[in-house]
XYZ file of C-alpha atoms in Angstrom:
635
model
C -18.469 17.628 8.596
C -14.737 18.502 9.917
C -11.714 17.801 8.716
C -11.161 15.938 11.654
C -14.286 14.164 11.507
C -13.504 13.533 7.742
C -10.103 11.782 8.405
C -11.628 9.785 11.195
C -14.105 8.737 8.651
C -11.771 7.929 5.525
C -9.065 6.144 8.471
C -11.908 3.701 9.542
C -13.623 3.051 5.744
C -10.407 2.545 4.757
C -8.731 0.482 7.491
C -7.961 -3.378 7.639
C -10.371 -4.823 9.964
C -12.773 -5.862 7.389
C -10.490 -8.325 5.348
C -9.038 -9.542 8.680
C -12.182 -10.449 9.735
C -12.891 -12.412 6.483
C -9.553 -14.040 6.672
C -11.374 -17.469 8.001
C -8.070 -19.587 8.549
C -6.635 -16.815 11.190
C -10.277 -16.978 12.683
C -10.303 -21.095 12.829
C -6.402 -21.418 14.078
C -6.434 -18.654 16.718
C -10.019 -20.153 18.492
C -7.830 -23.617 18.159
C -5.004 -21.973 19.825
C -7.053 -20.498 22.534
C -9.020 -23.523 23.457
C -5.921 -26.004 23.413
C -4.242 -23.773 25.735
C -7.306 -22.612 28.261
C -7.726 -26.388 28.243
C -4.428 -27.032 29.212
C -4.840 -24.447 32.019
C -7.326 -26.290 34.219
C -5.669 -26.685 37.223
C -5.951 -22.866 37.569
C -8.390 -20.997 39.568
C -9.101 -18.835 37.714
C -8.261 -17.589 33.790
C -7.555 -13.728 33.189
C -6.759 -12.759 29.989
C -5.588 -10.011 28.247
C -5.951 -9.094 24.765
C -3.631 -6.197 23.538
C -4.641 -4.855 20.207
C -8.286 -6.110 20.504
C -9.841 -4.729 17.510
C -13.637 -5.287 17.236
C -12.993 -8.451 19.986
C -12.905 -11.105 18.002
C -10.068 -12.776 19.937
C -11.734 -11.648 23.650
C -14.796 -13.556 22.703
C -12.885 -16.096 21.347
C -11.154 -16.402 24.686
C -14.170 -16.260 26.810
C -15.823 -19.216 24.669
C -13.021 -20.771 25.394
C -13.478 -21.049 29.018
C -11.757 -17.905 30.326
C -13.080 -16.220 33.418
C -12.094 -13.210 32.959
C -10.835 -10.673 29.437
C -9.450 -7.546 29.513
C -9.406 -5.749 25.724
C -7.460 -2.657 25.583
C -7.915 -1.290 22.310
C -6.394 2.598 21.406
C -8.472 3.711 18.723
C -11.766 4.629 20.539
C -14.275 4.062 17.250
C -13.197 0.279 17.252
C -13.153 0.053 20.976
C -16.261 1.729 21.386
C -17.746 -1.175 18.237
C -15.994 -3.667 20.040
C -17.982 -3.048 23.125
C -21.362 -2.843 21.322
C -20.304 -6.565 19.768
C -19.701 -8.052 22.668
C -23.006 -7.039 24.173
C -24.370 -8.134 21.097
C -22.746 -11.451 21.442
C -23.648 -11.599 25.345
C -20.027 -11.715 26.785
C -19.930 -8.164 28.492
C -20.006 -10.159 31.660
C -16.434 -11.622 31.152
C -14.738 -8.878 28.836
C -13.864 -5.706 29.752
C -13.167 -3.143 26.638
C -10.397 -0.251 27.660
C -9.359 2.485 25.443
C -6.120 2.797 26.317
C -3.021 1.872 25.252
C -1.127 -1.290 26.499
C 1.346 0.803 27.618
C -1.357 2.391 29.663
C -2.824 0.107 31.622
C -3.091 0.030 35.441
C -3.650 -3.154 37.732
C -5.873 -2.897 40.055
C -7.569 0.115 37.642
C -7.663 -1.273 34.164
C -7.331 -4.714 35.153
C -8.189 -6.778 38.707
C -4.872 -9.295 38.390
C -2.149 -9.439 36.184
C -3.301 -12.309 33.836
C -1.909 -15.635 32.841
C -2.923 -15.451 29.440
C -1.980 -13.282 26.605
C -3.408 -12.968 23.134
C -2.681 -10.360 20.645
C -2.094 -9.904 16.929
C -0.541 -6.804 16.925
C 1.542 -7.881 13.798
C 1.963 -5.949 10.644
C 3.528 -7.683 7.019
C 6.814 -7.021 8.623
C 6.102 -8.590 11.878
C 7.289 -6.119 14.328
C 6.499 -3.082 12.654
C 3.660 -2.257 15.054
C 5.487 -2.253 17.899
C 5.000 -6.148 19.295
C 8.531 -6.609 21.188
C 8.314 -3.297 22.671
C 4.613 -4.344 23.674
C 5.410 -7.253 25.086
C 8.631 -6.308 26.720
C 6.048 -3.812 28.909
C 3.661 -6.271 28.986
C 6.225 -9.186 30.572
C 6.920 -6.510 32.821
C 4.033 -5.303 34.450
C 0.518 -6.643 33.524
C 1.470 -10.504 32.711
C 1.988 -13.314 35.275
C 5.593 -15.474 35.149
C 4.803 -18.155 33.804
C 1.736 -16.269 31.395
C 0.523 -18.090 28.330
C 0.903 -16.385 25.138
C -1.322 -16.560 21.185
C 0.959 -17.292 19.670
C 3.845 -18.951 21.414
C 7.096 -17.902 18.874
C 7.056 -16.534 15.481
C 9.454 -18.075 12.325
C 11.205 -15.474 9.979
C 11.239 -16.949 6.722
C 13.285 -15.662 3.633
C 13.754 -16.443 0.115
C 16.144 -14.973 -2.157
C 15.008 -13.463 -5.821
C 15.694 -12.173 -8.794
C 12.885 -9.395 -10.141
C 13.546 -6.608 -12.611
C 10.004 -5.331 -12.176
C 10.275 -5.118 -8.641
C 13.771 -3.633 -8.810
C 12.448 -0.930 -11.478
C 10.131 0.397 -8.578
C 13.022 0.847 -5.947
C 16.108 3.311 -7.163
C 16.017 5.211 -10.537
C 17.961 3.722 -13.528
C 20.272 5.380 -15.591
C 19.375 5.953 -19.402
C 20.502 7.619 -22.326
C 20.099 10.813 -21.849
C 21.251 11.106 -17.921
C 22.848 9.496 -14.980
C 24.359 10.235 -11.906
C 25.903 8.689 -8.920
C 23.943 9.391 -6.479
C 20.802 7.917 -7.926
C 22.506 5.215 -8.280
C 24.528 4.789 -5.524
C 21.552 5.836 -3.142
C 20.290 2.793 -1.024
C 16.703 3.399 -0.986
C 14.101 3.353 1.401
C 14.561 2.338 5.025
C 11.232 0.273 4.885
C 10.134 -3.050 3.044
C 7.978 -3.015 0.059
C 4.719 -4.546 1.074
C 3.425 -6.196 -2.404
C 1.199 -9.203 -3.819
C 4.153 -11.183 -5.093
C 1.468 -14.596 -6.219
C 0.669 -11.932 -8.639
C 4.243 -12.483 -10.283
C 5.505 -15.555 -9.972
C 6.298 -17.322 -12.030
C 6.392 -14.562 -14.874
C 8.402 -11.840 -13.526
C 9.973 -13.151 -10.072
C 13.051 -16.098 -9.995
C 13.603 -17.970 -7.026
C 17.467 -17.876 -6.713
C 17.444 -20.188 -3.112
C 15.109 -22.495 -0.974
C 13.557 -20.340 1.725
C 15.262 -20.763 5.261
C 14.132 -19.756 8.171
C 16.245 -16.806 9.015
C 15.296 -15.960 12.998
C 12.500 -17.301 15.692
C 11.038 -14.672 18.335
C 10.153 -16.585 21.542
C 6.638 -14.572 23.265
C 6.667 -16.167 26.208
C 9.862 -13.865 27.001
C 10.667 -10.048 26.711
C 12.827 -9.744 23.354
C 16.186 -7.687 24.511
C 18.587 -6.773 21.559
C 22.052 -8.477 21.081
C 24.141 -5.403 19.829
C 24.376 -3.011 22.783
C 20.345 -3.181 23.802
C 19.187 -1.496 20.679
C 18.975 -3.503 17.814
C 19.894 -7.667 16.897
C 21.278 -9.454 14.035
C 21.693 -12.966 12.478
C 23.569 -14.474 9.971
C 22.606 -17.310 7.877
C 24.753 -18.703 4.856
C 22.347 -19.768 1.700
C 22.954 -21.989 -1.260
C 22.237 -20.350 -4.409
C 20.051 -22.893 -6.705
C 20.210 -21.178 -9.626
C 22.128 -18.671 -11.260
C 20.520 -15.004 -11.095
C 21.115 -11.315 -10.157
C 19.557 -11.032 -6.117
C 17.922 -7.796 -5.856
C 15.735 -8.469 -3.028
C 15.109 -10.625 0.157
C 11.591 -11.743 0.539
C 10.476 -11.980 3.728
C 7.297 -13.523 5.489
C 6.255 -15.150 8.729
C 4.973 -18.203 10.639
C 3.391 -17.364 13.892
C 3.677 -20.840 16.275
C -0.101 -20.197 17.559
C 0.747 -23.673 19.681
C 3.794 -25.479 19.062
C 2.566 -28.915 20.963
C -0.196 -29.045 18.777
C 1.716 -27.946 15.501
C -0.852 -25.121 15.098
C 0.192 -22.757 12.380
C -0.536 -19.849 10.642
C 2.214 -18.560 7.542
C 2.151 -16.023 5.314
C 3.352 -18.099 3.214
C 3.359 -17.058 -1.123
C 1.581 -19.464 -3.419
C 4.254 -21.321 -4.504
C 5.077 -23.022 -1.175
C 1.873 -24.255 -0.534
C 2.240 -27.049 -2.743
C -0.553 -29.280 -0.913
C -2.511 -27.311 0.724
C -4.954 -24.502 -0.166
C -3.728 -21.613 -0.772
C -5.377 -18.392 1.756
C -5.756 -15.074 0.138
C -4.928 -12.135 2.052
C -4.326 -8.445 1.742
C -4.085 -7.290 5.336
C -1.250 -9.091 5.383
C 1.346 -9.736 2.401
C 4.662 -10.735 1.825
C 7.553 -8.441 2.322
C 10.481 -7.741 -0.588
C 13.941 -5.777 1.592
C 16.085 -4.956 -1.809
C 19.325 -5.007 -1.566
C 21.413 -1.831 -1.941
C 23.272 -3.010 -5.313
C 21.744 -6.164 -6.781
C 24.533 -9.150 -6.490
C 25.221 -11.543 -9.127
C 25.460 -14.920 -8.379
C 26.020 -18.270 -10.068
C 24.179 -21.545 -9.380
C 25.357 -23.607 -5.951
C 27.255 -20.240 -4.801
C 26.905 -19.936 -1.169
C 25.809 -16.109 0.077
C 25.669 -14.694 3.394
C 22.457 -12.878 4.441
C 22.370 -10.683 7.807
C 18.842 -9.757 9.371
C 18.976 -6.452 11.331
C 16.394 -5.272 13.869
C 15.202 -3.077 16.398
C 11.998 -2.452 17.503
C 10.510 -2.275 15.235
C 12.057 -1.786 11.469
C 13.960 -4.595 9.677
C 16.450 -4.683 6.791
C 18.944 -6.852 5.476
C 22.568 -7.442 3.589
C 23.631 -10.111 1.281
C 27.155 -10.412 0.778
C 29.331 -13.453 -1.230
C 31.556 -13.639 1.228
C 31.503 -14.560 5.004
C 32.044 -11.051 7.003
C 30.126 -9.927 9.348
C 29.424 -6.224 9.128
C 27.468 -3.369 10.893
C 25.150 -2.135 8.130
C 22.999 0.894 9.424
C 19.205 1.152 8.719
C 19.181 2.302 4.832
C 18.875 5.963 4.702
C 17.677 7.879 1.417
C 21.115 9.732 0.163
C 19.706 11.146 -3.224
C 16.144 12.820 -1.788
C 13.680 11.295 -4.491
C 12.540 8.893 -1.776
C 11.598 11.408 0.351
C 9.333 12.558 -1.976
C 8.559 9.988 -4.688
C 6.172 6.973 -4.332
C 7.723 3.265 -5.606
C 4.995 3.651 -8.642
C 7.025 6.914 -9.565
C 10.592 5.329 -9.639
C 8.513 2.563 -12.280
C 7.185 5.399 -14.334
C 11.267 7.138 -14.784
C 12.376 3.504 -15.058
C 10.001 2.720 -17.710
C 11.408 3.331 -21.389
C 8.333 3.577 -23.482
C 6.925 6.508 -21.209
C 10.022 8.088 -20.970
C 10.873 8.171 -24.495
C 7.084 9.208 -25.510
C 7.578 12.180 -23.454
C 10.769 13.051 -24.273
C 9.392 12.741 -28.141
C 6.930 15.432 -27.028
C 9.529 17.661 -25.434
C 11.614 17.834 -29.265
C 8.420 17.727 -31.105
C 7.089 20.715 -29.903
C 10.373 22.616 -29.300
C 9.161 22.987 -24.832
C 10.915 25.322 -23.492
C 9.303 25.983 -20.243
C 7.953 22.855 -17.726
C 6.537 22.765 -14.786
C 6.604 19.607 -12.095
C 6.539 18.250 -8.721
C 9.995 16.918 -9.145
C 9.979 16.435 -12.376
C 13.007 14.650 -13.935
C 11.863 15.679 -17.783
C 14.073 19.254 -17.393
C 17.031 16.458 -17.852
C 15.593 14.740 -20.788
C 16.017 18.557 -22.715
C 18.979 19.151 -25.023
C 17.970 22.718 -25.030
C 20.531 24.998 -23.305
C 17.640 27.479 -21.730
C 15.160 25.483 -20.629
C 13.350 26.711 -17.535
C 11.656 24.945 -15.091
C 8.836 25.818 -12.489
C 9.656 23.622 -9.449
C 6.238 23.268 -7.141
C 7.916 21.655 -3.812
C 10.052 24.388 -2.677
C 11.794 21.366 -0.581
C 12.246 19.955 -3.750
C 14.372 22.578 -5.981
C 17.779 21.009 -4.239
C 17.507 17.911 -5.965
C 16.788 19.319 -9.113
C 19.419 21.570 -9.055
C 21.829 19.075 -8.171
C 20.814 16.470 -10.894
C 20.657 19.323 -13.111
C 24.564 20.352 -12.334
C 25.710 17.034 -12.094
C 24.440 16.731 -15.740
C 25.772 19.939 -16.533
C 22.564 20.624 -17.464
C 21.979 24.269 -17.959
C 18.488 24.492 -16.070
C 17.185 28.212 -14.895
C 14.739 26.596 -11.878
C 11.809 29.732 -11.341
C 9.705 30.794 -8.475
C 6.477 31.671 -9.860
C 5.212 30.697 -12.875
C 2.236 33.463 -12.227
C 4.323 36.064 -11.986
C 3.839 37.417 -15.439
C 7.758 37.101 -16.786
C 8.823 33.383 -17.731
C 7.039 31.414 -19.334
C 7.060 31.710 -23.789
C 6.437 29.341 -26.141
C 5.310 25.800 -25.834
C 4.789 24.211 -22.082
C 5.023 21.103 -20.554
C 3.221 20.055 -17.082
C 4.464 17.186 -15.753
C 0.947 15.395 -14.882
C 2.176 14.275 -11.526
C 2.490 15.965 -7.739
C 3.117 14.382 -5.255
C -0.128 15.077 -2.929
C -2.257 13.406 -5.361
C -3.945 9.919 -3.948
C -6.476 9.155 -6.841
C -5.437 9.803 -10.627
C -7.893 12.910 -11.448
C -6.094 14.395 -8.259
C -3.174 15.100 -10.795
C -5.344 16.187 -13.708
C -7.295 18.631 -11.345
C -3.839 20.386 -10.202
C -2.708 20.543 -13.844
C -6.194 21.664 -14.684
C -6.026 24.444 -12.177
C -2.213 24.996 -13.107
C -3.257 25.379 -16.851
C -6.135 27.594 -15.632
C -4.098 30.238 -13.705
C -1.397 30.695 -16.814
C -3.941 31.154 -19.413
C -5.461 33.990 -17.403
C -2.000 35.568 -16.666
C -0.738 34.742 -20.208
C -3.937 35.704 -22.087
C -4.284 32.518 -23.422
C -1.380 33.067 -25.295
C 0.668 29.724 -24.157
C 0.352 26.520 -25.986
C 0.208 23.585 -22.503
C 0.489 19.916 -23.028
C -1.176 17.877 -22.133
C -3.977 19.780 -23.927
C -6.890 17.815 -21.982
C -7.633 14.573 -20.017
C -10.467 11.801 -20.361
C -11.811 10.312 -17.347
C -11.621 6.002 -18.130
C -13.548 3.399 -16.526
C -14.551 -0.226 -17.167
C -15.990 -3.059 -14.956
C -14.124 -5.892 -13.053
C -14.895 -8.982 -11.221
C -11.991 -9.738 -8.553
C -10.763 -12.737 -7.532
C -10.317 -12.053 -3.933
C -9.756 -8.189 -3.620
C -13.807 -7.912 -2.844
C -13.892 -9.537 0.335
C -12.086 -6.592 1.769
C -15.261 -4.778 0.982
C -18.038 -7.546 1.559
C -20.511 -7.600 4.512
C -18.628 -9.751 7.748
C -21.671 -10.295 9.192
C -20.814 -13.686 11.350
C -17.358 -14.801 12.131
C -17.662 -18.287 14.243
C -20.725 -17.663 15.078
C -20.322 -14.649 16.393
C -22.251 -11.675 15.371
C -20.459 -9.025 13.472
C -23.150 -6.938 12.062
C -22.262 -3.722 14.353
C -18.740 -3.940 12.742
C -20.870 -3.810 9.220
C -22.727 -0.844 10.568
C -19.141 1.237 11.278
C -18.004 0.693 8.020
C -20.724 1.244 6.032
C -21.321 4.383 7.867
C -18.163 5.436 6.968
C -18.533 4.230 3.597
C -21.612 6.353 3.101
C -22.294 8.231 0.665
C -22.399 12.130 0.197
C -25.911 13.831 -0.828
C -25.744 15.652 -3.574
C -27.943 17.610 -5.493
C -28.497 15.125 -8.013
C -28.580 11.821 -5.753
C -26.113 9.934 -3.732
C -22.008 9.698 -4.721
C -19.352 8.056 -3.015
C -15.278 8.924 -3.330
C -13.290 5.868 -4.124
C -10.156 3.798 -3.037
C -6.519 3.513 -4.394
C -5.126 0.065 -5.606
C -2.270 -1.022 -7.958
C -4.576 -2.930 -10.133
C -1.503 -4.899 -11.610
C -1.354 -6.568 -8.091
C -4.467 -7.852 -8.108
C -6.393 -10.942 -10.127
C -9.110 -9.725 -11.929
C -10.377 -9.344 -16.019
C -12.679 -7.016 -17.586
C -16.160 -7.246 -17.919
C -16.636 -4.450 -19.687
C -14.420 -2.656 -22.476
C -12.876 0.897 -21.184
C -15.217 3.593 -21.618
C -14.944 7.363 -21.279
C -16.584 9.282 -19.132
C -15.705 12.593 -18.914
C -13.810 15.329 -20.960
C -11.162 18.197 -19.476
C -10.165 20.214 -21.004
C -7.282 22.871 -19.416
C -7.619 24.930 -22.263
C -11.400 26.194 -20.421
C -11.757 27.137 -17.740
C -12.494 24.621 -14.510
C -16.507 24.780 -14.101
C -17.271 27.092 -11.254
C -20.141 24.854 -10.049
C -21.072 21.262 -9.448
C -20.601 19.784 -13.023
C -22.565 16.170 -13.507
C -21.496 13.669 -16.518
C -23.569 10.307 -17.153
C -22.753 7.685 -19.491
C -23.534 4.021 -19.557
C -21.050 0.717 -19.971
C -21.989 -1.845 -21.633
C -21.310 -4.863 -20.521
C -19.004 -6.804 -23.380
C -19.178 -10.258 -21.607
C -21.206 -12.395 -18.650
C -19.601 -11.570 -14.825
C -19.725 -10.463 -11.156
C -19.501 -7.102 -11.010
C -17.361 -6.820 -7.887
C -16.058 -3.097 -8.874
C -15.319 -0.103 -11.598
C -11.884 0.699 -12.427
C -11.188 4.482 -12.789
C -8.482 6.563 -14.191
C -7.438 9.258 -16.751
C -5.612 9.167 -20.143
C -3.769 12.726 -20.887
C -4.140 13.513 -23.960
C -0.285 14.938 -25.022
C -1.099 15.490 -28.699
C -3.125 13.906 -30.922
C -1.217 10.961 -31.337
C 0.526 10.153 -27.396
C -1.778 9.274 -25.346
C -0.229 9.418 -21.126
C -3.081 6.563 -19.574
C -3.018 6.187 -15.682
C -4.711 2.709 -16.508
C -4.438 0.435 -19.358
C -1.383 0.250 -21.433
C -2.019 -0.906 -25.504
C -1.572 -3.437 -24.479
C -4.481 -3.673 -22.315
C -2.212 -4.390 -19.186
C -2.292 -2.662 -16.058
C 0.470 0.232 -16.033
C 2.487 -0.068 -12.901
C 3.572 3.508 -12.322
C 0.260 4.906 -11.668
C -2.492 3.716 -8.655
C -5.640 2.993 -10.293
C -8.962 4.064 -8.095
C -12.146 1.626 -7.484
C -15.338 1.895 -6.133
C -16.309 -1.322 -4.556
C -20.204 -2.104 -4.600
C -21.805 -3.348 -1.378
C -24.064 -5.812 -3.245
C -21.959 -7.833 -6.078
C -24.129 -8.331 -8.777
C -24.354 -10.798 -12.262
C -24.474 -9.390 -15.282
C -25.329 -10.566 -18.912
C -23.231 -10.022 -21.945
C -24.616 -6.657 -23.278
C -26.600 -5.782 -20.259
C -25.941 -1.754 -19.670
C -24.770 0.211 -16.429
C -25.573 3.601 -15.424
C -22.464 5.663 -14.587
C -22.783 8.816 -12.969
C -19.881 11.478 -12.394
C -19.792 14.795 -10.320
C -17.207 17.410 -10.331
C -16.946 19.434 -7.041
C -14.317 21.924 -8.056
C -14.424 23.471 -4.424
C -12.983 20.311 -3.345
C -11.155 19.445 -6.318
C -13.025 16.101 -6.028
C -14.924 13.462 -8.205
C -17.791 11.389 -7.286
C -19.487 9.018 -8.410
C -22.547 6.360 -8.532
C -22.918 3.750 -10.508
C -26.022 1.857 -10.888
């Protein structure tokens, strides 16, 4: 398999199509809106529908079943477009639906469509509503592909917002001051331009404090092409919001309602769980609420009025919140500290975790660490040594560390090459985090490679921390996340088995010398309701003081089910052994909760199985050193 084929396979395997197809509320309401809208067009002699971003073709088939005479379905992602053609054939609708593997902006009347469409159905929305380009896409469609009085589903969208206080989320947004060092550049940095998609329901009410009621911030009418109000480049809208209780505004919580049919009040809402007191909440992972952080926290008192301004261009949304009614034009937040360019949100959570930072600081002091290797690591700033040597793995990021050290008057020598036989002596710390790593053991195997290189150069005279790591696992039962990986089979009477076949092939296991193994998916476990049905188990030990195996190496253990439940997945992570007393875990804390400063990995079972307490599950792991990868098989 070529690298391009592997990338395509991963893109399909990790797509959100399955989660969307399991969204029953979405299907029901889109289908209902299509039936109502097309029935209202009965006086029109020919109903030509256009489905932009058709995906599996589910909305196109709904349009055909609802009475459309012809449907043009465009899908630019060819593997999905090819699958849609097969699905439509299996559902005997090929005589009505024509799938075109193009972006809608490349469609041509007379070539790809026989005539302009008088009804448009689309679902090119992301959690931020406009991030997938719905505004320019519909602008082009109204200009070229749609009739003047066409019907559009959804007809409109309302943007809802609510002011929140949440220390946990704020810690994932930007660096906070500590006792060892601080910097104005870090504290004043506006942070990321993009919103933070997160399962906020897992945080309420323990971590989130609601500081206002929800309000409709703005609305989009999809029956007309959207033109921006400010220099034709962006738009802004301002609302006065009453503060419901005293607190600190950290962020604006954002979601949207799709008005699929206004007169029939068919609405598809992404509102959080606490807004649905009288209705069943529908869990989703393909669409979530979005958190937009303020540049600085804003302290408010009950019954204060604050003024929130929403700015948006064709693809992005950003907010400003003030206590005074002053209309300032605020540019999109752009990182000024450099860290938001190279760190993920979990990395900010780690550096704002006092317990973790104290553990590493204690380690540096206890073992008189004189040299550190890291990937944009702040541990050099945690040392009081004046002759500390630091190797920065990222050439791009050396200036960030240099500037931080200068501002905090830290005399850190940043060296170029950790294998040139000169700079290192004494005890060495390797920060177990690398920005290119996707899964927990990627950090581990990269660290092991560096340790191996160093020991070969320095004749095993260095004492390196951490000294080893454990690969750990436990079996979990999910409330909802398993749906994103379950076969679809049928959606509202439409046969979707061809889609299941596509996903099954993309997630197919790899044939190894001792059987079939598969890779896993990264997830932040704290975002998903789950319960452990086995105790954590060590699957493998990696000793950094010994060479990494040069050939495929197999490990086998048994996982013991500790309480009855449904095994939806196995969670995998790495615990780094810093010394005989300290463990740095990328999975579970000592209190039994999932850490928020690292993503874990999930091995999903194709067929979830109910286990009784004390039953066993066989766990098999293979280390593939050439690929710096681990593959798994759980039976």
